[in-house]
């Protein structure tokens, strides 16, 4: 099975800061990677698909990059409503796997 | 409206069974593979099972293999998860999700406890 290593596990940043989360796959997954935002009590919301494509309706401050085994998710200017937990997810393999999650807090 | 709605969760004793359903609407259900994903209280997301659009391909996480069965009825636009031999560690919110993850239901809580 493909393992996804996401870091950091938690992050504290100020409004307006640039925030970066990374995800590393245990083997080449091409660009078969999603990034999700999850708020408490809610289902995950897809933000980025195919590693770098912004889902319709998602603010442009969110972006993704990478291919192969190394991926990056960025919020260019953190907003208060971005407080959530973020997950990467690979779908190259029939068995989908998620990163461990990154809890983002406001400093 | 494009949506997925799960049902069937509840409290069950260890060793018991439960059947979850996911009703799809607003899109051509029969064209998409479907997944079950779960989230234990305070924990991360864990993929449980996937089924292809025509049910030809089915996959399970090792943690549920032999105990859970995924199925679908394209005529009824519905996805199912039959859960047998339930354990305390199966306690979680169970989500159905379309294809690679662009659409999720709101989740249904399964609690396994005596």
CSV table of C-alpha atoms in Angstrom, one decimal:
chain,number,residue,atom,x,y,z
A,1,UNK,CA,0.0,0.0,0.0
A,2,UNK,CA,1.0,3.6,-0.6
A,3,UNK,CA,1.8,5.6,2.5
A,4,UNK,CA,1.3,9.3,2.6
A,5,UNK,CA,3.5,11.3,5.1
A,6,UNK,CA,2.1,14.7,5.8
A,7,UNK,CA,3.8,17.5,7.7
A,8,UNK,CA,3.6,19.3,10.0
A,9,UNK,CA,0.9,17.7,12.1
A,10,UNK,CA,0.0,21.1,13.5
A,11,UNK,CA,0.7,24.7,12.6
A,12,UNK,CA,0.1,28.1,14.2
A,13,UNK,CA,0.2,31.1,11.9
A,14,UNK,CA,-1.0,34.7,11.9
A,15,UNK,CA,-3.7,36.2,9.6
A,16,UNK,CA,-2.0,37.2,6.3
A,17,UNK,CA,0.8,34.7,6.7
A,18,UNK,CA,1.8,32.3,3.9
A,19,UNK,CA,1.2,28.7,5.0
A,20,UNK,CA,2.8,25.6,3.5
A,21,UNK,CA,2.0,21.9,4.1
A,22,UNK,CA,3.8,19.1,2.5
A,23,UNK,CA,2.9,15.5,1.6
A,24,UNK,CA,5.3,12.8,0.6
A,25,UNK,CA,4.2,9.5,-1.1
A,26,UNK,CA,6.0,6.3,-0.5
A,27,UNK,CA,6.1,5.7,-4.3
A,28,UNK,CA,5.4,7.6,-7.5
A,29,UNK,CA,1.8,8.6,-7.7
A,30,UNK,CA,2.1,10.9,-10.7
A,31,UNK,CA,-0.3,13.8,-10.0
A,32,UNK,CA,-3.1,11.6,-8.4
A,33,UNK,CA,-3.3,13.8,-5.3
A,34,UNK,CA,-6.1,15.8,-3.7
A,35,UNK,CA,-6.1,18.3,-0.8
A,36,UNK,CA,-9.0,18.7,1.5
A,37,UNK,CA,-10.1,21.1,4.2
A,38,UNK,CA,-12.2,19.7,7.1
A,39,UNK,CA,-13.9,21.8,9.8
A,40,UNK,CA,-15.2,20.3,13.0
A,41,UNK,CA,-18.4,18.2,12.5
A,42,UNK,CA,-18.3,18.6,8.8
A,43,UNK,CA,-17.3,16.4,5.8
A,44,UNK,CA,-14.0,17.0,4.1
A,45,UNK,CA,-14.2,19.6,1.3
A,46,UNK,CA,-12.1,19.2,-1.8
A,47,UNK,CA,-9.9,22.2,-2.5
A,48,UNK,CA,-7.2,20.9,-4.9
A,49,UNK,CA,-7.4,17.9,-7.3
A,50,UNK,CA,-4.8,16.4,-9.6
A,51,UNK,CA,-2.2,18.0,-7.3
A,52,UNK,CA,-2.5,21.5,-8.7
A,53,UNK,CA,-6.0,22.2,-10.0
A,54,UNK,CA,-8.3,24.5,-7.9
A,55,UNK,CA,-11.8,23.1,-7.4
A,56,UNK,CA,-14.6,25.3,-8.6
A,57,UNK,CA,-15.5,28.0,-6.1
A,58,UNK,CA,-12.4,27.6,-4.0
A,59,UNK,CA,-10.6,30.9,-3.3
A,60,UNK,CA,-7.4,31.5,-5.3
A,61,UNK,CA,-5.3,31.9,-2.2
A,62,UNK,CA,-5.2,28.1,-2.0
A,63,UNK,CA,-2.8,26.3,-4.4
A,64,UNK,CA,-1.1,23.0,-4.8
A,65,UNK,CA,2.0,21.8,-6.6
A,66,UNK,CA,4.2,18.7,-7.1
A,67,UNK,CA,4.2,15.4,-8.8
A,68,UNK,CA,5.7,12.0,-8.3
A,69,UNK,CA,6.3,11.7,-4.6
A,70,UNK,CA,6.6,15.2,-3.3
A,71,UNK,CA,3.6,17.6,-3.0
A,72,UNK,CA,3.0,21.0,-1.5
A,73,UNK,CA,-0.2,22.8,-0.4
A,74,UNK,CA,-0.1,26.6,0.1
A,75,UNK,CA,-2.4,29.2,1.5
A,76,UNK,CA,-0.9,32.5,0.2
A,77,UNK,CA,-2.5,34.8,2.8
A,78,UNK,CA,-4.1,33.1,5.8
A,79,UNK,CA,-7.7,34.1,6.6
A,80,UNK,CA,-9.6,33.5,9.9
A,81,UNK,CA,-12.0,31.2,8.1
A,82,UNK,CA,-9.1,28.9,7.0
A,83,UNK,CA,-8.9,27.5,10.5
A,84,UNK,CA,-9.4,23.8,9.9
A,85,UNK,CA,-7.6,20.5,9.5
A,86,UNK,CA,-6.1,19.8,6.0
A,87,UNK,CA,-5.5,16.4,4.5
A,88,UNK,CA,-3.7,15.1,1.4
A,89,UNK,CA,-5.1,12.0,-0.3
A,90,UNK,CA,-3.6,9.8,-3.1
A,91,UNK,CA,-5.8,8.0,-5.6
A,92,UNK,CA,-3.2,6.4,-7.8
A,93,UNK,CA,-3.6,3.0,-6.2
A,94,UNK,CA,-7.0,1.2,-5.9
A,95,UNK,CA,-6.7,1.6,-2.2
A,96,UNK,CA,-7.0,5.3,-1.4
A,97,UNK,CA,-4.8,6.6,1.4
A,98,UNK,CA,-4.8,9.9,3.3
A,99,UNK,CA,-2.1,11.8,5.1
A,100,UNK,CA,-2.3,12.2,8.8
A,101,UNK,CA,-3.7,15.7,8.7
A,102,UNK,CA,-2.4,19.1,9.6
A,103,UNK,CA,-4.3,21.1,12.2
A,104,UNK,CA,-4.1,24.8,11.4
A,105,UNK,CA,-4.6,27.4,14.1
A,106,UNK,CA,-4.5,31.2,14.3
A,107,UNK,CA,-1.6,32.6,16.3
B,1,UNK,CA,-29.0,19.2,-6.3
B,2,UNK,CA,-25.9,17.0,-6.5
B,3,UNK,CA,-25.6,15.2,-3.1
B,4,UNK,CA,-24.9,12.1,-1.2
B,5,UNK,CA,-26.9,11.2,1.9
B,6,UNK,CA,-25.8,8.5,4.3
B,7,UNK,CA,-28.1,6.6,6.7
B,8,UNK,CA,-28.2,3.5,8.8
B,9,UNK,CA,-25.7,4.4,11.6
B,10,UNK,CA,-26.4,3.8,15.2
B,11,UNK,CA,-25.3,2.0,18.4
B,12,UNK,CA,-24.5,-1.7,18.1
B,13,UNK,CA,-22.9,-4.2,20.4
B,14,UNK,CA,-19.5,-5.7,19.7
B,15,UNK,CA,-20.0,-8.7,17.3
B,16,UNK,CA,-23.1,-7.2,15.9
B,17,UNK,CA,-24.0,-6.1,12.4
B,18,UNK,CA,-25.2,-2.9,10.7
B,19,UNK,CA,-25.9,-1.9,7.1
B,20,UNK,CA,-25.2,1.6,5.9
B,21,UNK,CA,-26.8,3.2,2.9
B,22,UNK,CA,-25.8,6.1,0.8
B,23,UNK,CA,-28.4,7.7,-1.5
B,24,UNK,CA,-27.1,9.6,-4.5
B,25,UNK,CA,-29.0,12.3,-6.4
B,26,UNK,CA,-28.4,15.0,-9.0
B,27,UNK,CA,-25.8,13.1,-11.1
B,28,UNK,CA,-25.5,9.9,-13.1
B,29,UNK,CA,-24.7,7.5,-10.2
B,30,UNK,CA,-24.0,4.5,-12.5
B,31,UNK,CA,-21.1,6.4,-14.1
B,32,UNK,CA,-19.0,6.7,-11.0
B,33,UNK,CA,-16.9,4.5,-8.7
B,34,UNK,CA,-17.8,5.0,-5.0
B,35,UNK,CA,-16.0,4.8,-1.7
B,36,UNK,CA,-16.6,4.5,2.0
B,37,UNK,CA,-14.3,6.5,4.2
B,38,UNK,CA,-14.4,6.6,8.0
B,39,UNK,CA,-13.2,8.9,10.7
B,40,UNK,CA,-12.9,7.7,14.3
B,41,UNK,CA,-13.6,10.3,17.0
B,42,UNK,CA,-10.7,12.9,17.0
B,43,UNK,CA,-8.8,11.0,14.4
B,44,UNK,CA,-7.9,11.3,10.8
B,45,UNK,CA,-9.6,9.9,7.6
B,46,UNK,CA,-9.3,6.2,6.8
B,47,UNK,CA,-10.4,4.7,3.5
B,48,UNK,CA,-12.6,1.6,4.0
B,49,UNK,CA,-13.7,0.3,0.7
B,50,UNK,CA,-14.2,1.1,-3.0
B,51,UNK,CA,-16.5,-0.2,-5.7
B,52,UNK,CA,-16.3,0.5,-9.5
B,53,UNK,CA,-19.2,1.8,-11.4
B,54,UNK,CA,-20.5,-1.6,-12.6
B,55,UNK,CA,-19.4,-3.4,-9.4
B,56,UNK,CA,-16.7,-5.3,-11.3
B,57,UNK,CA,-13.9,-4.1,-9.0
B,58,UNK,CA,-14.1,-4.1,-5.3
B,59,UNK,CA,-11.4,-3.2,-2.8
B,60,UNK,CA,-11.2,-3.2,1.0
B,61,UNK,CA,-8.8,-1.9,3.7
B,62,UNK,CA,-7.1,-4.7,5.5
B,63,UNK,CA,-8.8,-3.5,8.7
B,64,UNK,CA,-12.2,-4.5,7.4
B,65,UNK,CA,-11.5,-7.3,4.9
B,66,UNK,CA,-13.7,-10.3,5.6
B,67,UNK,CA,-16.0,-8.4,7.8
B,68,UNK,CA,-17.4,-5.6,5.6
B,69,UNK,CA,-19.1,-5.9,2.2
B,70,UNK,CA,-19.6,-3.0,-0.2
B,71,UNK,CA,-22.3,-3.1,-2.8
B,72,UNK,CA,-24.4,-0.8,-5.0
B,73,UNK,CA,-27.7,-0.7,-6.8
B,74,UNK,CA,-27.4,1.6,-9.8
B,75,UNK,CA,-31.2,1.3,-10.5
B,76,UNK,CA,-31.8,2.8,-7.0
B,77,UNK,CA,-28.8,5.2,-7.1
B,78,UNK,CA,-27.7,3.7,-3.8
B,79,UNK,CA,-24.4,2.5,-2.2
B,80,UNK,CA,-24.3,0.1,0.7
B,81,UNK,CA,-21.9,-1.1,3.4
B,82,UNK,CA,-22.8,-4.3,5.2
B,83,UNK,CA,-20.7,-4.4,8.4
B,84,UNK,CA,-20.5,-7.6,10.4
B,85,UNK,CA,-18.5,-8.7,13.4
B,86,UNK,CA,-18.2,-5.1,14.5
B,87,UNK,CA,-15.5,-4.1,17.0
B,88,UNK,CA,-15.0,-1.1,19.2
B,89,UNK,CA,-12.4,0.2,16.9
B,90,UNK,CA,-15.0,0.4,14.1
B,91,UNK,CA,-16.6,3.3,15.9
B,92,UNK,CA,-16.5,6.2,13.5
B,93,UNK,CA,-18.4,8.6,11.3
B,94,UNK,CA,-18.7,6.8,8.0
B,95,UNK,CA,-18.8,8.9,4.8
B,96,UNK,CA,-19.6,7.9,1.3
B,97,UNK,CA,-17.6,9.7,-1.4
B,98,UNK,CA,-17.8,9.8,-5.1
B,99,UNK,CA,-15.0,8.7,-7.3
B,100,UNK,CA,-11.7,10.4,-6.4
B,101,UNK,CA,-13.3,12.6,-3.8
B,102,UNK,CA,-15.1,15.5,-5.3
B,103,UNK,CA,-18.4,14.8,-3.5
B,104,UNK,CA,-18.9,13.6,0.0
B,105,UNK,CA,-22.0,12.9,2.1
B,106,UNK,CA,-22.5,14.4,5.6
B,107,UNK,CA,-21.6,11.1,7.3
B,108,UNK,CA,-23.4,8.7,9.6
B,109,UNK,CA,-22.1,7.8,13.1
B,110,UNK,CA,-21.5,4.2,14.0
B,111,UNK,CA,-20.9,3.4,17.7
B,112,UNK,CA,-19.8,0.0,18.7
B,113,UNK,CA,-20.2,-0.4,22.5
B,114,UNK,CA,-21.6,-2.8,25.0
